Coordinates of C-alpha atoms and ligand atoms in Angstrom, one line a residue:
M1 CA 0.2 0.4 -0.2
H2 CA 2.6 2.3 0.6
A3 CA 5.0 1.6 -2.2
K4 CA 7.2 4.5 -3.1
T5 CA 6.3 6.3 -6.4
R6 CA 9.3 8.5 -7.1
T7 CA 9.2 9.7 -10.7
T8 CA 5.2 9.9 -11.8
A9 CA 2.7 11.8 -10.1
T10 CA 0.4 9.3 -9.5
V11 CA -2.8 10.8 -8.4
P12 CA -5.8 8.4 -7.2
A13 CA -9.0 8.6 -9.2
R14 CA -11.5 10.3 -7.3
D15 CA -14.0 7.6 -7.4
Q16 CA -11.8 5.5 -5.3
L17 CA -13.5 5.1 -2.4
F18 CA -13.4 2.3 0.4
R19 CA -16.7 0.1 0.5
D20 CA -17.6 2.8 -2.2
R21 CA -18.3 5.4 1.0
Y22 CA -14.9 6.4 2.3
S23 CA -12.2 8.3 1.2
V24 CA -8.6 7.2 3.0
S25 CA -5.9 8.7 3.8
A26 CA -2.7 7.4 6.1
T27 CA 0.1 9.1 7.4
S28 CA 3.8 8.3 6.8
G29 CA 4.4 6.7 10.0
S30 CA 6.6 9.4 10.7
S31 CA 6.1 9.1 14.7
G32 CA 6.8 5.4 14.5
R33 CA 2.6 4.7 14.4
K34 CA 1.2 5.5 10.9
S35 CA -2.5 5.7 11.3
I36 CA -4.9 5.1 8.5
I37 CA -7.8 7.8 9.1
V38 CA -11.3 6.8 7.2
N39 CA -13.7 9.6 6.3
N40 CA -17.3 9.9 4.8
A41 CA -18.1 12.4 2.3
H42 CA -19.0 14.9 4.8
E43 CA -16.3 14.4 6.6
W44 CA -14.0 14.8 3.5
T45 CA -15.8 17.8 1.9
T46 CA -15.1 19.5 5.8
I47 CA -11.2 18.2 5.6
I48 CA -11.1 20.1 2.1
A49 CA -12.7 22.8 3.1
S50 CA -10.8 23.5 5.7
Y51 CA -7.8 23.5 3.4
G52 CA -9.5 25.9 0.6
R53 CA -10.0 28.8 3.8
A54 CA -6.2 28.1 4.3
N55 CA -6.1 28.9 0.8
E56 CA -8.5 31.9 1.1
W57 CA -7.0 33.8 3.9
S58 CA -3.7 33.6 1.6
G59 CA -5.6 35.3 -1.3
I60 CA -5.8 32.2 -3.7
R61 CA -8.8 32.7 -5.5
T62 CA -9.8 29.2 -7.6
G63 CA -12.7 29.3 -9.8
R64 CA -14.3 30.2 -13.6
A65 CA -12.7 33.6 -13.1
H66 CA -9.6 32.3 -11.4
R67 CA -7.5 29.8 -13.0
V68 CA -4.8 28.8 -11.1
T69 CA -1.3 26.4 -11.2
M70 CA -0.7 25.1 -8.5
A71 CA 2.9 23.0 -7.9
V72 CA 2.6 20.9 -5.0
V73 CA 6.4 19.4 -3.9
S74 CA 5.2 16.6 -1.2
S75 CA 5.0 13.1 -1.6
T76 CA 3.2 12.0 -4.6
A77 CA 2.1 8.4 -2.5
A78 CA -1.4 8.2 -3.5
W79 CA -2.6 7.2 0.6
H80 CA -0.6 10.9 1.3
Q81 CA -3.6 13.2 2.3
S82 CA -2.4 15.8 -0.2
S83 CA -3.0 13.4 -3.0
R84 CA -6.3 12.8 -1.9
V85 CA -6.9 16.2 -1.6
A86 CA -5.9 17.0 -4.9
A87 CA -7.8 14.2 -6.6
T88 CA -10.6 15.7 -5.1
V89 CA -10.5 19.4 -6.0
R90 CA -8.7 18.6 -9.2
S91 CA -11.1 20.7 -12.3
P92 CA -10.5 23.0 -15.0
F93 CA -9.6 26.2 -12.8
V94 CA -7.1 24.2 -10.4
V95 CA -4.4 22.8 -12.2
S96 CA -2.5 20.9 -9.4
E97 CA 0.5 19.6 -10.8
R98 CA 2.5 17.6 -7.9
L99 CA 6.1 16.6 -7.8
D100 CA 7.7 14.3 -5.8
A101 CA 10.0 15.6 -2.8
S102 CA 12.1 12.7 -2.4
S103 CA 13.6 13.1 -5.9
P104 CA 16.8 15.2 -7.0
L105 CA 16.8 18.8 -6.5
P106 CA 18.1 19.4 -9.5
D107 CA 14.9 17.6 -11.6
I108 CA 12.5 19.1 -9.1
V109 CA 13.7 22.5 -10.3
A110 CA 14.0 21.4 -14.0
R111 CA 10.1 20.8 -13.9
L112 CA 9.1 24.1 -11.7
N113 CA 10.7 26.2 -13.9
D114 CA 8.8 23.8 -16.7
I115 CA 5.2 24.7 -15.0
Q116 CA 5.8 28.0 -13.9
P117 CA 3.2 28.2 -10.9
D118 CA 0.8 30.4 -10.0
V119 CA 1.2 29.2 -6.3
L120 CA 4.3 27.0 -4.6
V121 CA 2.7 25.0 -1.9
A122 CA 6.1 22.2 -0.5
Y123 CA 7.1 21.3 3.3
A124 CA 9.0 24.8 4.9
S125 CA 12.2 22.8 4.4
M126 CA 11.9 22.4 0.8
I127 CA 10.8 25.8 0.8
R128 CA 13.4 27.1 2.0
V129 CA 15.9 25.4 -0.6
L130 CA 14.3 26.3 -3.2
A131 CA 14.3 29.7 -2.1
G132 CA 17.7 29.0 -2.4
E133 CA 17.8 27.9 -5.7
Q134 CA 15.8 30.7 -6.7
L135 CA 18.5 33.1 -5.4
A136 CA 21.7 31.2 -7.0
G137 CA 19.6 31.7 -10.9
R138 CA 18.8 28.4 -11.3
L139 CA 15.2 28.1 -10.5
R140 CA 13.1 30.6 -12.4
I141 CA 9.7 30.7 -11.2
A142 CA 7.3 34.0 -10.4
P143 CA 4.8 32.3 -8.0
R144 CA 2.1 35.0 -6.6
G145 CA 1.4 32.8 -3.8
V146 CA 4.3 30.7 -1.8
N147 CA 2.3 28.3 1.4
S148 CA 4.3 25.8 3.2
S149 CA 3.0 23.1 5.3
S150 CA 3.6 19.9 7.8
E151 CA 6.6 21.5 9.2
V152 CA 8.6 24.4 11.4
L153 CA 9.0 27.8 8.9
T154 CA 11.9 29.3 10.6
A155 CA 12.7 33.1 10.6
E156 CA 15.1 32.2 8.3
A157 CA 13.3 30.2 5.8
R158 CA 10.8 32.9 5.7
S159 CA 12.7 35.8 4.5
D160 CA 14.7 33.7 1.9
A161 CA 11.3 33.0 0.3
T162 CA 10.5 36.5 0.5
R163 CA 13.7 37.3 -1.0
A164 CA 13.6 35.2 -3.6
W165 CA 9.8 35.8 -4.7
R166 CA 8.8 38.9 -2.7
V167 CA 5.5 37.0 -1.8
S168 CA 5.9 36.9 2.2
P169 CA 5.0 32.5 2.4
F170 CA 1.8 31.7 4.2
N171 CA 2.2 29.1 6.8
V172 CA -0.6 26.0 7.2
Y173 CA -0.6 23.6 10.2
A174 CA -2.1 20.5 9.3
A175 CA -2.7 16.6 9.7
T176 CA -4.0 13.9 8.4
E177 CA -6.2 13.0 11.1
T178 CA -7.5 16.6 11.1
G179 CA -7.4 18.7 7.7
G180 CA -6.4 22.0 8.6
I181 CA -6.0 22.7 12.3
A182 CA -4.6 26.4 11.8
A183 CA -3.4 28.6 9.4
E184 CA -1.8 32.1 8.7
C185 CA -3.9 35.3 7.4
D186 CA -2.4 38.0 5.4
Q187 CA -1.1 39.9 8.6
H188 CA 1.5 36.9 9.3
Q189 CA 1.2 37.1 13.1
G190 CA 0.8 33.5 13.6
M191 CA -1.4 30.7 13.1
H192 CA -5.1 31.2 13.5
L193 CA -6.7 27.8 15.2
F194 CA -9.9 26.6 13.2
E195 CA -11.7 26.2 16.3
D196 CA -15.0 25.8 14.5
L197 CA -13.4 22.5 13.3
V198 CA -11.1 21.4 16.1
I199 CA -10.8 21.7 19.8
P200 CA -7.3 22.6 19.9
E201 CA -5.6 22.0 23.8
V202 CA -1.9 23.0 24.5
V203 CA -0.3 21.0 27.5
D204 CA 2.3 19.9 29.3
D205 CA 4.0 16.5 29.8
D206 CA 1.4 15.6 32.9
Y207 CA -1.5 17.0 30.3
Q208 CA -2.2 19.9 32.6
P209 CA -2.8 23.1 30.3
V210 CA -0.4 25.6 29.6
P211 CA -1.0 29.4 28.7
P212 CA -0.8 31.4 26.4
G213 CA 2.8 32.3 25.4
A214 CA 4.7 29.4 26.9
S215 CA 5.1 26.0 25.1
G216 CA 3.5 23.0 25.5
D217 CA 4.8 19.7 25.1
R218 CA 2.0 18.3 23.6
L219 CA -1.3 19.2 21.6
L220 CA -4.6 17.7 22.2
V221 CA -7.2 18.2 19.3
T222 CA -10.9 16.9 19.4
V223 CA -12.0 16.6 15.8
L224 CA -15.5 18.2 15.7
F225 CA -17.0 16.9 12.7
G226 CA -15.3 13.4 12.9
R227 CA -17.9 10.8 13.4
T228 CA -16.6 7.9 11.3
L229 CA -13.5 7.6 13.5
P230 CA -14.0 10.2 16.3
L231 CA -11.2 11.8 17.3
I232 CA -11.2 12.9 21.2
R233 CA -8.2 14.5 23.0
Y234 CA -6.1 12.9 20.2
E235 CA -2.5 13.6 20.7
M236 CA -0.7 15.3 18.6
T237 CA 3.4 15.1 19.3
D238 CA 3.7 18.8 18.1
R239 CA 5.4 21.8 20.6
V240 CA 3.1 24.9 19.7
R241 CA 2.7 28.1 21.7
L242 CA -0.6 30.1 21.9
T243 CA 0.0 34.0 21.4
T244 CA -1.0 36.1 24.3
R245 CA -1.9 38.6 21.3
A246 CA -5.2 39.1 19.3
C247 CA -4.5 39.6 15.6
P248 CA -5.3 43.1 13.9
C249 CA -7.1 41.1 11.4
G250 CA -10.1 40.7 13.7
R251 CA -10.8 37.0 13.2
P252 CA -12.0 35.4 16.1
F253 CA -9.9 32.4 16.3
R254 CA -7.1 32.3 18.6
L255 CA -3.4 32.8 17.3
L256 CA -1.1 30.1 17.7
E257 CA 2.4 31.5 17.6
A258 CA 4.9 28.9 17.2
V259 CA 5.0 25.2 15.9
E260 CA 8.2 24.2 17.7
G261 CA 8.9 21.0 16.4
R262 CA 7.6 17.7 17.1
T263 CA 8.3 16.2 20.6
D264 CA 9.9 13.4 18.4
D265 CA 12.3 16.0 17.5
V266 CA 13.2 16.4 20.7
L267 CA 17.4 15.2 21.6
E268 CA 18.1 13.5 25.0
L269 CA 21.4 14.3 25.2
P270 CA 23.9 13.6 28.4
G271 CA 24.2 16.9 30.6
R272 CA 27.0 18.4 32.0
G273 CA 26.3 17.6 35.9
G274 CA 25.1 13.9 34.9
G275 CA 21.5 13.0 33.9
T276 CA 20.3 13.8 30.7
V277 CA 19.3 17.0 29.1
T278 CA 16.3 17.7 27.2
V279 CA 17.4 19.7 23.7
H280 CA 14.8 20.8 22.0
P281 CA 15.2 21.5 17.8
V282 CA 15.3 25.5 18.5
V283 CA 18.8 25.0 19.9
F284 CA 19.7 23.8 16.1
H285 CA 17.5 26.0 14.5
K286 CA 19.2 29.1 16.2
V287 CA 22.6 27.9 15.0
F288 CA 21.9 26.4 11.4
D289 CA 19.4 28.8 10.5
L290 CA 22.3 31.6 10.2
L291 CA 24.6 29.0 7.7
D292 CA 25.0 29.6 4.2
A293 CA 23.7 26.2 3.6
A294 CA 20.8 24.9 1.4
G295 CA 19.6 22.6 3.8
W296 CA 21.0 20.6 7.0
Q297 CA 20.3 17.5 9.4
V298 CA 21.1 16.4 13.1
R299 CA 21.2 12.9 13.3
Q300 CA 21.4 11.1 17.0
E301 CA 23.4 7.8 16.1
E302 CA 24.7 5.6 18.8
G303 CA 26.6 8.2 21.1
R304 CA 27.3 11.2 18.8
L305 CA 25.9 13.4 16.3
E306 CA 26.2 13.3 12.8
I307 CA 25.4 16.8 11.4
R308 CA 25.1 16.8 7.5
V309 CA 25.2 20.1 5.6
A310 CA 23.8 20.3 2.1
G311 CA 24.4 22.9 -1.0
A312 CA 27.3 24.3 1.4
G313 CA 27.9 27.9 0.2
P314 CA 31.1 29.9 -0.1
G315 CA 30.8 31.5 3.3
F316 CA 30.4 27.9 4.8
D317 CA 32.5 27.2 7.3
D318 CA 33.0 23.7 9.0
A319 CA 35.6 23.7 12.0
G320 CA 33.2 27.3 12.8
T321 CA 29.9 25.4 12.1
E322 CA 30.9 22.2 14.7
R323 CA 32.1 25.2 17.5
A324 CA 29.1 26.6 17.2
V325 CA 27.0 23.2 17.8
Y326 CA 29.4 22.7 20.6
A327 CA 28.8 26.0 22.0
A328 CA 24.9 25.9 21.7
L329 CA 24.7 22.5 23.1
A330 CA 27.0 23.7 25.7
A331 CA 24.6 26.7 26.9
A332 CA 22.0 24.2 27.0
N333 CA 23.4 22.4 29.7
V334 CA 24.5 19.5 27.8
A335 CA 28.1 17.5 28.4
P336 CA 28.6 17.9 24.2
P337 CA 29.0 14.1 22.7
P338 CA 31.7 14.1 19.7
L339 CA 29.9 15.2 16.8
R340 CA 30.9 15.3 13.0
V341 CA 29.9 17.9 10.2
S342 CA 29.5 16.6 6.9
V343 CA 29.0 18.4 3.3
V344 CA 26.4 16.2 1.4
D345 CA 24.8 17.2 -1.9
T346 CA 21.3 16.5 -0.7
I347 CA 20.1 15.9 2.7
P348 CA 18.3 12.0 1.5
A349 CA 14.5 12.4 2.0
G350 CA 12.1 9.9 3.9
A351 CA 9.5 7.9 2.2
A352 CA 6.8 11.1 2.7
G353 CA 9.6 13.3 0.8
K354 CA 10.5 15.2 4.3
R355 CA 13.7 15.7 5.3
P356 CA 13.8 16.1 9.2
R357 CA 16.0 18.3 10.7
I358 CA 16.7 16.3 13.7
V359 CA 16.5 12.7 13.4
A360 CA 15.9 11.3 17.2
Q361 CA 17.2 8.1 17.8
R362 CA 14.4 6.5 19.5
R363 CA 14.3 4.7 23.2
S364 CA 12.4 1.8 21.4
D365 CA 14.8 1.1 18.8
R366 CA 18.0 2.4 19.9
Q367 CA 19.7 -0.9 17.9
S368 CA 18.0 -0.1 14.4
T369 CA 18.4 2.5 12.1
P370 CA 16.2 5.5 13.0
S371 CA 13.2 5.9 10.9
T372 CA 13.6 9.4 8.5
D373 CA 10.1 9.6 7.5
Ligands
LIG401 ZN1 -5.4 37.5 11.7

């Protein structure tokens, strides 16, 4: 069911329903547990509408008077929710070209140059890589809109995209289990939670509520429209933070200030005073987002950290990077483990085409290779 589709963008026909009634999407199992989600027609329509709302807020209108070509650099696996959504919304007015995020970068760049999309949709890590390609002159597209999803959109990725295409990207927070959960409005102050569709609860490790302004350890979501597979206080391993401010746009939905990464991306490293220290992805984002490089990945392997840097530019300095990582870890009270910085052509993508920034060794499979999709 989840064979990789690398070269062709297969989109299942819109009438492919399970038992003639249910749309089926599956996650890539990046958290170690694969979910298969079934939705009836009403639920599926609501999920489509949640993505439609995110598009609408980002100024993308579609319809008879607004024909739009979208390029979606994502997973092209047929079971992936974005493929299912594309199959449903396909119409003469929305041309959705799907590109496999795990294919080689030059292929993606060539195909985008060919498509000349009005709207570019990609994982946040890919947005930054593509912005780098545009600034280097290899990618030559002029999208009216740039939307990012599924990953942390860092300030640097945002500013690279803005420099590359002169549009500020719109971030969308979504999950296969829920559809859209939150999206940015044109004020770019954070993402408004879709509180008419889900009840989000930001909690700590003990499932106690975390106030706005503080980061939670988990997010619980209750999907208000789900009846086929009811999800009540369903646990997402995302670290998020609500803002204490109201958005000037006046929308009633609360603002999510940041998605700081997944709890799975948290590394547990030996502490300077003994014991273990929990290191959040933001520690690495702060170091690596200033690098002259297109991408990076930190992998925790037996007792050491492997750091891969892709598309290093002339300003890249591996010894300096190593020192910066040591300093950041020391500041986080970690007794830094041995680490190695290596320059690679591209960061390998997992099965769903995502290139995770942090690959933690899971407690449960310390013996085997960590999954990366
Ligand atoms: Zn707003």
